[in-house]
Amino acid sequence: MGMLETARRAGGCQDPSPSPGRTRAGLLARPRPFLLIATLSICGTVVSLQQTLMLPVLPGLPALLHTSVDNASWIVTATLLSGAVSIPILSRLADMFGKKRMIMVALALMVVGGVLGGLSHDLVPAIVARALQGASFVVVPIGIAIMRDELPADRVPLGVTLMSATLALGAGAALPLSGVIVAHLDWRSIFWITAVAGVASLLAIWWIVPESPVRSGGTFDYMGALLLSAAVTALLYALSKGTQWGWLSPPTLALTLIGLALLAVLVMVELRARTPLVNVVVAVRPGVMLVNIASVLCGFAMFTNMVGTMQLLQQSRDSGYGLGLDVLQAGLWMAPTGLVFGAWAPVAARIIRRFGDHAALLGGALIMAVTYVGRVFLSTELWQVVCGSVLVGIGVSMTFAAMPNLIMAAVPHTETASANGLNTLLRSVGSSMASAAVAALTTVLVVTIDGTRHPAFAAFEILFAIAAAASVVAAVVTLPLMRSGRPGAGASERAIGAEGDVHSVHGVDNRSVEGTAT
């Protein structure tokens, strides 16, 4: 009792002992693991779907909204920035006030954005709508934290794997679906579809998912939220506009320097905060820092696969290497990459249970590295492009399954949502870097054929080589983690050696509570 009382006072945690009503009525009402996993995974897929659904429509938006290409690009930029800001804030609030509650808030914002976008005929309302929908990005990291709280230990690897897979599963499904919408419906139907899907997800969460009693307590770090939001916005905006402005242009350099300076101030502020938005002491632990570095690199490799492959499939045959497919055809050939995430989830979960999270992360990174090396030389035939994309998808599936488990094994139980939120944010940074790299290479390296400019095939060769190098580095940073974890132990089955942590993950009756790391 003394240790638990000390942990509660230090971290502001609620009493982990279930109340009599919770013990009987709560356990009887607890959903089956499969139902909980399915509900959260479907919601994650819906969120990922709405993130990507607008991308194929973007080239036609300037004409549809009677605006410039630069202004229309804000439809995507606003979603990216909103997601980057909302992930750390809402995930921290989830740890403090309830994970189910914050998922419902995020999905409600997604529905409001869908309705606003469906009714809009001008640029500004459409941008606001997409910004509101960007808040739903946080559903995946909070959903992973809920699984850790609610699932039996032996089901956590499968649940986390499926939840992580939704990031690519929804993106893969969005590409052909967007093609169908563009061909047969008004473009604003995208907003209505996401609104309806959001309502269904909201009702499913309310009806099926229980609220976890694990809370961190404390007060919200408003200064940390302001600094982190400003820093991330400056850096991501510089990444998204670097190709257009020039990577060495004054605006790009100014935004980059401002973002880095704000991050430095954020670290100093968070070290002094009683309940920091970002627990810097925990974040610099090797078990957390190395996984977050791998997250940036794997996010780069994942998005390079999605964007690079789509461009290869849609590139004109006049370029000498393109396959000349339209949006719908290219989306259908990308579907196997998205489906492999879901199909590979049980395999990845078995690998984690048998060999450990570290081995899964290392193996997935090596699969991506080897595949990307092959894609440098084998990317001219349709079967080569599709097979290469699917193999990268298998590697990404393994890394995405392992990283949340490794993060949760290295942080207090009361910080799982916020720690996974930061990991997801860094993955988004990696994706933004990949998007910038694709745009820069395909703009700089071009060939002119019959008076028409096309990206040179060398641009894709260099892109895949960079992705291979990123995957190799991700594998290298995993090696120190191999020494810290015993084979065959998933994160959900290991005790955390952090000071003040008390672990137990086998249901409500022995739910774990940790004090806030200081």
Short mmCIF file of C-alpha atoms in Angstrom, two decimals:
data_model
loop_
_atom_site.label_atom_id
_atom_site.label_comp_id
_atom_site.label_asym_id
_atom_site.label_seq_id
_atom_site.Cartn_x
_atom_site.Cartn_y
_atom_site.Cartn_z
CA MET A 1 0.00 0.00 0.00
CA GLY A 2 2.83 2.38 0.76
CA MET A 3 4.27 2.14 -2.74
CA LEU A 4 0.90 2.63 -4.41
CA GLU A 5 0.07 5.58 -2.15
CA THR A 6 3.43 7.17 -2.99
CA ALA A 7 2.84 6.62 -6.71
CA ARG A 8 -0.61 8.22 -6.51
CA ARG A 9 0.68 11.29 -4.69
CA ALA A 10 3.66 11.70 -7.05
CA GLY A 11 1.77 11.17 -10.29
CA GLY A 12 -1.74 12.26 -9.46
CA CYS A 13 -3.07 8.79 -10.33
CA GLN A 14 -6.41 7.43 -9.36
CA ASP A 15 -6.67 4.49 -7.02
CA PRO A 16 -6.05 1.40 -9.16
CA SER A 17 -8.19 -0.81 -6.93
CA PRO A 18 -11.51 -1.34 -8.67
CA SER A 19 -14.63 -0.32 -6.84
CA PRO A 20 -17.16 -3.05 -6.02
CA GLY A 21 -19.40 -1.85 -8.84
CA ARG A 22 -16.48 -1.89 -11.22
CA THR A 23 -15.44 -5.36 -10.08
CA ARG A 24 -18.79 -6.98 -10.80
CA ALA A 25 -20.89 -4.87 -13.15
CA GLY A 26 -17.88 -3.44 -14.97
CA LEU A 27 -16.33 -6.81 -15.66
CA LEU A 28 -19.64 -8.28 -16.79
CA ALA A 29 -20.06 -5.39 -19.23
CA ARG A 30 -16.51 -5.65 -20.55
CA PRO A 31 -16.53 -6.43 -24.31
CA ARG A 32 -14.82 -9.49 -25.66
CA PRO A 33 -11.23 -8.84 -26.80
CA PHE A 34 -12.08 -9.52 -30.45
CA LEU A 35 -14.96 -7.02 -30.37
CA LEU A 36 -12.80 -4.34 -28.75
CA ILE A 37 -9.95 -4.89 -31.23
CA ALA A 38 -12.34 -4.88 -34.21
CA THR A 39 -14.12 -1.70 -33.07
CA LEU A 40 -10.97 0.32 -32.47
CA SER A 41 -9.30 -0.98 -35.65
CA ILE A 42 -12.28 -0.07 -37.81
CA CYS A 43 -12.31 3.42 -36.29
CA GLY A 44 -8.58 3.72 -36.99
CA THR A 45 -9.18 2.68 -40.61
CA VAL A 46 -11.92 5.30 -40.99
CA VAL A 47 -9.59 8.00 -39.69
CA SER A 48 -6.76 6.91 -41.99
CA LEU A 49 -9.21 6.77 -44.88
CA GLN A 50 -10.31 10.37 -44.46
CA GLN A 51 -6.68 11.51 -44.24
CA THR A 52 -5.87 10.16 -47.71
CA LEU A 53 -9.21 10.39 -49.49
CA MET A 54 -8.68 14.00 -50.58
CA LEU A 55 -5.19 13.55 -52.07
CA PRO A 56 -6.21 12.21 -55.53
CA VAL A 57 -8.77 15.04 -55.84
CA LEU A 58 -6.21 17.77 -55.09
CA PRO A 59 -5.11 18.43 -58.72
CA GLY A 60 -8.69 19.34 -59.69
CA LEU A 61 -9.48 21.53 -56.67
CA PRO A 62 -8.12 24.84 -58.09
CA ALA A 63 -10.69 24.68 -60.89
CA LEU A 64 -13.48 23.41 -58.62
CA LEU A 65 -12.90 26.13 -56.00
CA HIS A 66 -11.86 28.87 -58.46
CA THR A 67 -8.55 29.46 -56.74
CA SER A 68 -4.80 29.03 -57.29
CA VAL A 69 -2.87 25.79 -56.90
CA ASP A 70 -1.03 27.22 -53.91
CA ASN A 71 -4.27 28.13 -52.12
CA ALA A 72 -5.85 24.76 -52.91
CA SER A 73 -2.88 22.98 -51.37
CA TRP A 74 -4.04 24.30 -48.00
CA ILE A 75 -6.77 21.64 -48.12
CA VAL A 76 -4.02 19.10 -47.40
CA THR A 77 -1.66 21.35 -45.43
CA ALA A 78 -4.38 22.35 -42.95
CA THR A 79 -5.12 18.70 -42.18
CA LEU A 80 -1.44 17.93 -41.68
CA LEU A 81 -0.86 20.88 -39.34
CA SER A 82 -4.06 20.28 -37.40
CA GLY A 83 -3.15 16.64 -36.86
CA ALA A 84 0.37 17.52 -35.77
CA VAL A 85 -0.97 19.98 -33.19
CA SER A 86 -3.87 17.87 -31.92
CA ILE A 87 -2.00 14.57 -31.48
CA PRO A 88 0.18 15.58 -28.49
CA ILE A 89 -2.54 17.73 -26.92
CA LEU A 90 -5.46 15.29 -27.14
CA SER A 91 -3.31 12.29 -26.26
CA ARG A 92 -2.11 14.06 -23.11
CA LEU A 93 -5.70 14.98 -22.24
CA ALA A 94 -6.60 11.32 -22.78
CA ASP A 95 -4.09 10.27 -20.13
CA MET A 96 -5.46 12.92 -17.76
CA PHE A 97 -9.23 12.77 -18.27
CA GLY A 98 -10.06 9.55 -20.09
CA LYS A 99 -9.02 7.84 -23.32
CA LYS A 100 -12.50 6.95 -24.53
CA ARG A 101 -13.62 10.52 -23.90
CA MET A 102 -10.86 12.03 -26.06
CA ILE A 103 -11.44 9.55 -28.90
CA MET A 104 -15.08 10.62 -28.94
CA VAL A 105 -14.04 14.30 -28.98
CA ALA A 106 -11.72 13.65 -31.94
CA LEU A 107 -14.39 11.74 -33.86
CA ALA A 108 -16.97 14.46 -33.12
CA LEU A 109 -14.62 17.07 -34.63
CA MET A 110 -14.22 14.81 -37.67
CA VAL A 111 -18.02 14.67 -38.10
CA VAL A 112 -18.39 18.45 -37.74
CA GLY A 113 -15.65 18.93 -40.32
CA GLY A 114 -17.36 16.49 -42.68
CA VAL A 115 -20.69 18.32 -42.47
CA LEU A 116 -19.04 21.74 -42.88
CA GLY A 117 -17.04 20.52 -45.88
CA GLY A 118 -20.07 18.89 -47.46
CA LEU A 119 -21.98 22.19 -47.29
CA SER A 120 -19.07 24.39 -48.40
CA HIS A 121 -18.67 25.86 -51.87
CA ASP A 122 -15.67 28.10 -51.15
CA LEU A 123 -12.05 27.55 -50.21
CA VAL A 124 -12.00 28.89 -46.64
CA PRO A 125 -14.83 26.68 -45.26
CA ALA A 126 -13.25 23.67 -46.94
CA ILE A 127 -9.89 24.43 -45.30
CA VAL A 128 -11.55 24.84 -41.89
CA ALA A 129 -13.40 21.55 -42.43
CA ARG A 130 -10.19 19.68 -43.19
CA ALA A 131 -8.47 21.27 -40.19
CA LEU A 132 -11.26 19.98 -37.93
CA GLN A 133 -10.94 16.53 -39.44
CA GLY A 134 -7.21 16.56 -38.81
CA ALA A 135 -7.91 16.26 -35.07
CA SER A 136 -9.01 12.66 -35.66
CA PHE A 137 -5.38 11.62 -36.26
CA VAL A 138 -5.12 11.02 -32.51
CA VAL A 139 -7.57 8.09 -32.59
CA VAL A 140 -4.84 5.55 -33.42
CA PRO A 141 -2.35 6.29 -30.58
CA ILE A 142 -5.15 6.59 -28.01
CA GLY A 143 -6.73 3.40 -29.33
CA ILE A 144 -3.43 1.59 -28.83
CA ALA A 145 -3.29 2.85 -25.23
CA ILE A 146 -6.85 1.61 -24.62
CA MET A 147 -5.86 -1.83 -25.87
CA ARG A 148 -2.99 -1.93 -23.44
CA ASP A 149 -5.35 -1.02 -20.58
CA GLU A 150 -8.22 -3.34 -21.50
CA LEU A 151 -6.90 -6.42 -23.30
CA PRO A 152 -5.42 -9.56 -21.77
CA ALA A 153 -1.64 -9.61 -22.17
CA ASP A 154 -1.67 -12.33 -24.82
CA ARG A 155 -4.03 -10.29 -27.05
CA VAL A 156 -2.16 -6.98 -26.86
CA PRO A 157 0.36 -7.74 -29.68
CA LEU A 158 -2.42 -8.63 -32.15
CA GLY A 159 -4.51 -5.62 -31.15
CA VAL A 160 -1.61 -3.18 -31.41
CA THR A 161 -0.55 -4.69 -34.74
CA LEU A 162 -4.02 -4.30 -36.23
CA MET A 163 -4.41 -0.78 -34.86
CA SER A 164 -1.05 0.26 -36.28
CA ALA A 165 -1.94 -1.38 -39.60
CA THR A 166 -4.96 0.88 -39.99
CA LEU A 167 -2.63 3.77 -40.86
CA ALA A 168 -1.76 2.11 -44.17
CA LEU A 169 -4.92 0.02 -44.58
CA GLY A 170 -7.11 3.11 -44.74
CA ALA A 171 -4.64 4.90 -47.01
CA GLY A 172 -4.60 1.95 -49.40
CA ALA A 173 -8.40 1.73 -49.50
CA ALA A 174 -8.74 5.50 -49.98
CA LEU A 175 -6.94 5.55 -53.32
CA PRO A 176 -9.37 3.39 -55.37
CA LEU A 177 -12.37 4.76 -53.42
CA SER A 178 -11.38 8.31 -54.28
CA GLY A 179 -11.17 7.33 -57.93
CA VAL A 180 -14.72 5.98 -57.82
CA ILE A 181 -15.99 9.13 -56.09
CA VAL A 182 -14.33 11.41 -58.65
CA ALA A 183 -15.76 9.35 -61.52
CA HIS A 184 -19.37 9.15 -60.29
CA LEU A 185 -20.03 11.71 -57.52
CA ASP A 186 -19.44 15.34 -56.63
CA TRP A 187 -16.10 15.90 -54.89
CA ARG A 188 -17.89 17.17 -51.76
CA SER A 189 -19.26 13.66 -51.35
CA ILE A 190 -15.89 12.87 -49.78
CA PHE A 191 -16.86 15.05 -46.81
CA TRP A 192 -20.30 13.46 -46.48
CA ILE A 193 -18.86 9.95 -46.61
CA THR A 194 -16.34 10.72 -43.87
CA ALA A 195 -19.05 12.40 -41.78
CA VAL A 196 -21.31 9.35 -41.95
CA ALA A 197 -18.40 7.03 -41.20
CA GLY A 198 -17.46 9.29 -38.29
CA VAL A 199 -20.96 9.09 -36.81
CA ALA A 200 -20.92 5.30 -37.06
CA SER A 201 -17.48 5.19 -35.41
CA LEU A 202 -18.60 7.56 -32.67
CA LEU A 203 -21.61 5.39 -31.82
CA ALA A 204 -19.50 2.23 -31.85
CA ILE A 205 -16.95 3.74 -29.44
CA TRP A 206 -19.70 4.99 -27.13
CA TRP A 207 -21.50 1.64 -27.11
CA ILE A 208 -18.63 -0.88 -27.03
CA VAL A 209 -15.40 0.64 -25.69
CA PRO A 210 -15.12 0.99 -21.89
CA GLU A 211 -13.49 3.98 -20.25
CA SER A 212 -10.14 3.08 -18.69
CA PRO A 213 -9.78 3.98 -14.99
CA VAL A 214 -6.04 4.59 -15.48
CA ARG A 215 -5.46 8.35 -15.25
CA SER A 216 -2.35 10.44 -14.73
CA GLY A 217 -4.10 13.36 -13.02
CA GLY A 218 -2.32 16.69 -12.67
CA THR A 219 -2.93 19.95 -14.51
CA PHE A 220 -2.69 20.58 -18.22
CA ASP A 221 0.55 22.14 -19.48
CA TYR A 222 -0.73 25.09 -21.51
CA MET A 223 2.69 26.62 -22.11
CA GLY A 224 4.09 23.30 -23.33
CA ALA A 225 1.11 22.87 -25.66
CA LEU A 226 1.59 26.37 -27.10
CA LEU A 227 5.33 25.91 -27.66
CA LEU A 228 5.02 22.43 -29.16
CA SER A 229 2.19 23.49 -31.46
CA ALA A 230 4.14 26.51 -32.72
CA ALA A 231 7.36 24.51 -33.20
CA VAL A 232 5.72 21.64 -35.06
CA THR A 233 3.66 23.99 -37.22
CA ALA A 234 6.76 25.96 -38.26
CA LEU A 235 8.80 22.85 -39.09
CA LEU A 236 6.05 20.99 -40.96
CA TYR A 237 5.03 24.10 -42.90
CA ALA A 238 8.65 24.57 -43.97
CA LEU A 239 8.75 20.94 -45.10
CA SER A 240 5.48 21.19 -47.02
CA LYS A 241 6.45 24.44 -48.80
CA GLY A 242 10.19 23.89 -49.21
CA THR A 243 9.96 22.66 -52.79
CA GLN A 244 7.77 25.58 -53.83
CA TRP A 245 9.73 28.29 -52.00
CA GLY A 246 13.20 26.76 -52.40
CA TRP A 247 14.98 24.84 -49.66
CA LEU A 248 17.50 27.62 -49.09
CA SER A 249 15.03 30.49 -49.47
CA PRO A 250 14.67 32.96 -46.57
CA PRO A 251 11.09 31.84 -45.63
CA THR A 252 12.07 28.17 -45.49
CA LEU A 253 15.22 28.82 -43.46
CA ALA A 254 13.42 31.26 -41.15
CA LEU A 255 10.62 28.82 -40.37
CA THR A 256 13.10 26.00 -39.77
CA LEU A 257 15.20 28.09 -37.38
CA ILE A 258 12.10 29.33 -35.55
CA GLY A 259 10.85 25.77 -35.16
CA LEU A 260 14.18 24.50 -33.81
CA ALA A 261 14.48 27.46 -31.42
CA LEU A 262 10.98 26.83 -30.08
CA LEU A 263 11.83 23.15 -29.53
CA ALA A 264 14.86 24.19 -27.49
CA VAL A 265 12.70 26.50 -25.36
CA LEU A 266 10.13 23.70 -25.03
CA VAL A 267 12.72 21.34 -23.53
CA MET A 268 13.69 23.90 -20.87
CA VAL A 269 10.05 24.62 -20.02
CA GLU A 270 9.08 20.95 -19.84
CA LEU A 271 11.96 20.09 -17.53
CA ARG A 272 10.52 22.53 -14.98
CA ALA A 273 6.83 21.68 -15.41
CA ARG A 274 5.11 19.59 -12.71
CA THR A 275 2.97 17.72 -15.26
CA PRO A 276 4.67 18.30 -18.63
CA LEU A 277 2.94 17.80 -21.96
CA VAL A 278 6.09 15.99 -23.13
CA ASN A 279 7.94 14.15 -20.38
CA VAL A 280 11.48 14.99 -21.51
CA VAL A 281 13.12 12.77 -18.89
CA VAL A 282 11.18 9.77 -20.16
CA ALA A 283 11.60 10.79 -23.81
CA VAL A 284 15.42 10.69 -23.58
CA ARG A 285 15.49 7.19 -22.15
CA PRO A 286 17.25 4.98 -24.73
CA GLY A 287 14.22 2.69 -24.91
CA VAL A 288 12.03 5.64 -25.93
CA MET A 289 14.43 7.88 -27.86
CA LEU A 290 15.75 5.14 -30.14
CA VAL A 291 12.25 3.90 -30.96
CA ASN A 292 11.16 7.46 -31.77
CA ILE A 293 14.14 7.88 -34.09
CA ALA A 294 13.16 4.62 -35.78
CA SER A 295 9.60 5.95 -36.04
CA VAL A 296 10.71 8.97 -38.10
CA LEU A 297 12.76 6.74 -40.40
CA CYS A 298 10.03 4.11 -40.81
CA GLY A 299 7.46 6.84 -41.45
CA PHE A 300 9.72 8.09 -44.23
CA ALA A 301 10.02 4.59 -45.71
CA MET A 302 6.28 3.94 -45.51
CA PHE A 303 5.22 7.18 -47.21
CA THR A 304 7.94 6.87 -49.84
CA ASN A 305 6.37 3.56 -50.78
CA MET A 306 2.86 5.01 -51.04
CA VAL A 307 3.71 8.21 -52.93
CA GLY A 308 6.60 6.88 -55.03
CA THR A 309 4.66 3.81 -56.15
CA MET A 310 1.57 5.84 -57.05
CA GLN A 311 3.65 8.20 -59.16
CA LEU A 312 5.34 5.30 -60.97
CA LEU A 313 1.97 3.71 -61.73
CA GLN A 314 0.47 6.97 -63.02
CA GLN A 315 3.51 8.25 -64.89
CA SER A 316 2.91 8.62 -68.62
CA ARG A 317 4.26 5.91 -70.89
CA ASP A 318 5.86 8.69 -72.92
CA SER A 319 8.39 9.06 -70.10
CA GLY A 320 9.95 5.75 -71.15
CA TYR A 321 9.30 3.98 -67.83
CA GLY A 322 5.81 4.99 -66.64
CA LEU A 323 2.86 2.60 -66.65
CA GLY A 324 0.25 5.18 -67.69
CA LEU A 325 -2.54 4.17 -65.27
CA ASP A 326 -5.34 6.50 -64.20
CA VAL A 327 -6.19 7.26 -60.55
CA LEU A 328 -8.67 4.40 -60.19
CA GLN A 329 -6.42 1.80 -61.85
CA ALA A 330 -3.39 2.88 -59.83
CA GLY A 331 -5.45 2.79 -56.65
CA LEU A 332 -6.59 -0.75 -57.36
CA TRP A 333 -3.01 -1.91 -57.90
CA MET A 334 -2.07 -0.22 -54.61
CA ALA A 335 -4.85 -2.05 -52.76
CA PRO A 336 -2.73 -5.20 -52.12
CA THR A 337 -0.22 -3.05 -50.21
CA GLY A 338 -2.95 -1.79 -47.93
CA LEU A 339 -4.50 -5.24 -47.51
CA VAL A 340 -1.18 -6.83 -46.57
CA PHE A 341 -1.13 -4.71 -43.43
CA GLY A 342 -4.27 -6.37 -42.14
CA ALA A 343 -3.40 -9.83 -43.45
CA TRP A 344 0.10 -9.71 -41.96
CA ALA A 345 -1.07 -8.54 -38.52
CA PRO A 346 -1.53 -12.05 -37.03
CA VAL A 347 1.91 -13.05 -38.36
CA ALA A 348 3.54 -9.94 -36.89
CA ALA A 349 1.80 -10.61 -33.56
CA ARG A 350 3.20 -14.17 -33.50
CA ILE A 351 6.67 -12.89 -34.30
CA ILE A 352 6.41 -10.45 -31.40
CA ARG A 353 5.23 -13.16 -28.99
CA ARG A 354 7.89 -15.61 -30.14
CA PHE A 355 10.94 -13.40 -30.63
CA GLY A 356 10.05 -10.07 -29.00
CA ASP A 357 9.23 -6.53 -30.14
CA HIS A 358 12.88 -5.66 -30.80
CA ALA A 359 13.27 -8.56 -33.22
CA ALA A 360 10.10 -7.57 -35.07
CA LEU A 361 11.30 -3.98 -35.45
CA LEU A 362 14.73 -5.11 -36.63
CA GLY A 363 13.28 -7.69 -39.04
CA GLY A 364 10.78 -5.24 -40.52
CA ALA A 365 13.44 -2.57 -41.05
CA LEU A 366 15.73 -5.09 -42.79
CA ILE A 367 12.91 -6.29 -45.05
CA MET A 368 12.29 -2.69 -46.13
CA ALA A 369 16.01 -2.05 -46.67
CA VAL A 370 16.52 -5.13 -48.86
CA THR A 371 13.32 -4.49 -50.81
CA TYR A 372 14.18 -0.87 -51.51
CA VAL A 373 17.62 -1.88 -52.77
CA GLY A 374 15.86 -4.24 -55.17
CA ARG A 375 13.44 -1.52 -56.22
CA VAL A 376 16.32 0.70 -57.32
CA PHE A 377 16.99 -1.84 -60.08
CA LEU A 378 13.57 -3.47 -60.54
CA SER A 379 10.85 -0.85 -60.97
CA THR A 380 9.99 -0.86 -64.67
CA GLU A 381 7.38 -3.63 -64.97
CA LEU A 382 3.97 -3.62 -63.30
CA TRP A 383 4.60 -6.84 -61.37
CA GLN A 384 7.92 -5.47 -60.11
CA VAL A 385 6.34 -2.25 -58.84
CA VAL A 386 3.42 -4.04 -57.14
CA CYS A 387 5.55 -6.80 -55.59
CA GLY A 388 8.07 -4.26 -54.33
CA SER A 389 5.32 -2.18 -52.79
CA VAL A 390 3.77 -5.22 -51.06
CA LEU A 391 7.11 -6.36 -49.63
CA VAL A 392 7.77 -2.89 -48.24
CA GLY A 393 4.27 -3.06 -46.76
CA ILE A 394 5.16 -6.26 -44.92
CA GLY A 395 8.23 -4.62 -43.44
CA VAL A 396 6.28 -1.51 -42.45
CA SER A 397 3.59 -3.69 -40.85
CA MET A 398 6.18 -5.34 -38.61
CA THR A 399 7.83 -2.09 -37.56
CA PHE A 400 4.53 -0.33 -36.90
CA ALA A 401 3.39 -3.28 -34.79
CA ALA A 402 6.55 -3.30 -32.68
CA MET A 403 7.05 0.42 -32.01
CA PRO A 404 3.94 1.08 -29.89
CA ASN A 405 4.72 -2.00 -27.77
CA LEU A 406 8.28 -0.82 -27.23
CA ILE A 407 7.12 2.67 -26.30
CA MET A 408 4.56 1.34 -23.81
CA ALA A 409 7.21 -0.89 -22.25
CA ALA A 410 9.43 2.11 -21.52
CA VAL A 411 6.97 4.67 -20.13
CA PRO A 412 4.72 4.79 -17.05
CA HIS A 413 1.33 3.21 -17.57
CA THR A 414 -0.33 6.57 -16.96
CA GLU A 415 1.50 8.11 -19.96
CA THR A 416 0.83 5.50 -22.65
CA ALA A 417 -1.51 7.68 -24.73
CA SER A 418 0.74 10.75 -24.71
CA ALA A 419 3.88 8.68 -25.38
CA ASN A 420 2.22 6.91 -28.31
CA GLY A 421 0.92 10.27 -29.48
CA LEU A 422 4.46 11.65 -29.65
CA ASN A 423 5.59 8.51 -31.49
CA THR A 424 2.76 8.92 -34.00
CA LEU A 425 3.61 12.62 -34.43
CA LEU A 426 7.22 11.74 -35.23
CA ARG A 427 6.01 9.14 -37.72
CA SER A 428 4.02 11.94 -39.39
CA VAL A 429 7.19 14.05 -39.50
CA GLY A 430 8.89 11.19 -41.35
CA SER A 431 5.95 11.03 -43.78
CA SER A 432 6.20 14.78 -44.39
CA MET A 433 9.92 14.42 -45.08
CA ALA A 434 9.16 11.69 -47.61
CA SER A 435 6.56 13.86 -49.34
CA ALA A 436 9.08 16.72 -49.52
CA ALA A 437 11.77 14.38 -50.90
CA VAL A 438 9.44 13.05 -53.60
CA ALA A 439 8.40 16.57 -54.62
CA ALA A 440 12.00 17.84 -54.67
CA LEU A 441 13.49 14.95 -56.63
CA THR A 442 10.70 14.75 -59.23
CA THR A 443 10.91 18.51 -59.74
CA VAL A 444 14.70 18.81 -60.03
CA LEU A 445 15.46 15.62 -61.95
CA VAL A 446 13.41 15.86 -65.15
CA VAL A 447 13.68 14.84 -68.80
CA THR A 448 12.03 16.50 -71.80
CA ILE A 449 10.46 14.19 -74.35
CA ASP A 450 8.63 15.63 -77.36
CA GLY A 451 8.44 18.98 -75.61
CA THR A 452 6.89 17.54 -72.44
CA ARG A 453 8.75 17.46 -69.13
CA HIS A 454 8.65 14.26 -67.09
CA PRO A 455 10.36 13.26 -63.84
CA ALA A 456 13.50 11.32 -64.71
CA PHE A 457 13.62 7.68 -63.65
CA ALA A 458 16.79 8.60 -61.73
CA ALA A 459 14.55 10.56 -59.33
CA PHE A 460 12.83 7.33 -58.27
CA GLU A 461 16.10 5.43 -58.10
CA ILE A 462 17.54 8.03 -55.73
CA LEU A 463 14.28 8.13 -53.74
CA PHE A 464 14.32 4.34 -53.21
CA ALA A 465 18.01 4.45 -52.33
CA ILE A 466 17.33 7.09 -49.66
CA ALA A 467 14.45 4.97 -48.30
CA ALA A 468 16.79 1.96 -48.19
CA ALA A 469 19.35 3.99 -46.24
CA ALA A 470 16.63 5.20 -43.83
CA SER A 471 15.55 1.59 -43.26
CA VAL A 472 19.14 0.53 -42.59
CA VAL A 473 19.56 3.30 -40.02
CA ALA A 474 16.27 2.23 -38.40
CA ALA A 475 17.68 -1.28 -38.11
CA VAL A 476 20.94 0.01 -36.65
CA VAL A 477 19.24 2.07 -33.93
CA THR A 478 17.28 -1.05 -33.00
CA LEU A 479 20.43 -3.03 -32.14
CA PRO A 480 21.03 -1.36 -28.74
CA LEU A 481 17.44 -2.20 -27.84
CA MET A 482 18.09 -5.90 -28.49
CA ARG A 483 20.36 -6.01 -25.44
CA SER A 484 17.71 -4.52 -23.17
CA GLY A 485 14.87 -6.94 -23.93
CA ARG A 486 14.74 -10.69 -23.53
CA PRO A 487 13.64 -12.67 -26.60
CA GLY A 488 10.08 -13.86 -26.59
CA ALA A 489 8.76 -11.08 -24.37
CA GLY A 490 6.36 -8.58 -25.83
CA ALA A 491 6.06 -5.19 -24.22
CA SER A 492 2.74 -6.17 -22.71
CA GLU A 493 4.41 -9.06 -20.88
CA ARG A 494 7.46 -7.27 -19.46
CA ALA A 495 7.79 -5.35 -16.27
CA ILE A 496 9.16 -1.87 -16.67
CA GLY A 497 12.25 -1.20 -14.67
CA ALA A 498 11.58 2.53 -14.37
CA GLU A 499 11.65 4.03 -10.91
CA GLY A 500 8.20 4.21 -9.39
CA ASP A 501 6.59 1.88 -11.94
CA VAL A 502 4.42 -1.01 -10.83
CA HIS A 503 3.33 -3.36 -13.59
CA SER A 504 0.50 -5.78 -14.04
CA VAL A 505 -1.41 -6.13 -17.27
CA HIS A 506 -3.75 -9.06 -16.90
CA GLY A 507 -7.13 -7.39 -16.59
CA VAL A 508 -9.05 -5.00 -14.39
CA ASP A 509 -8.51 -6.71 -11.04
CA ASN A 510 -4.76 -6.20 -11.11
CA ARG A 511 -4.48 -3.14 -13.31
CA SER A 512 -1.13 -1.39 -13.15
CA VAL A 513 -0.45 2.15 -12.03
CA GLU A 514 2.81 4.06 -12.26
CA GLY A 515 3.91 7.30 -10.77
CA THR A 516 4.80 10.10 -13.14
CA ALA A 517 8.48 9.89 -14.07
CA THR A 518 10.54 12.79 -12.84
#
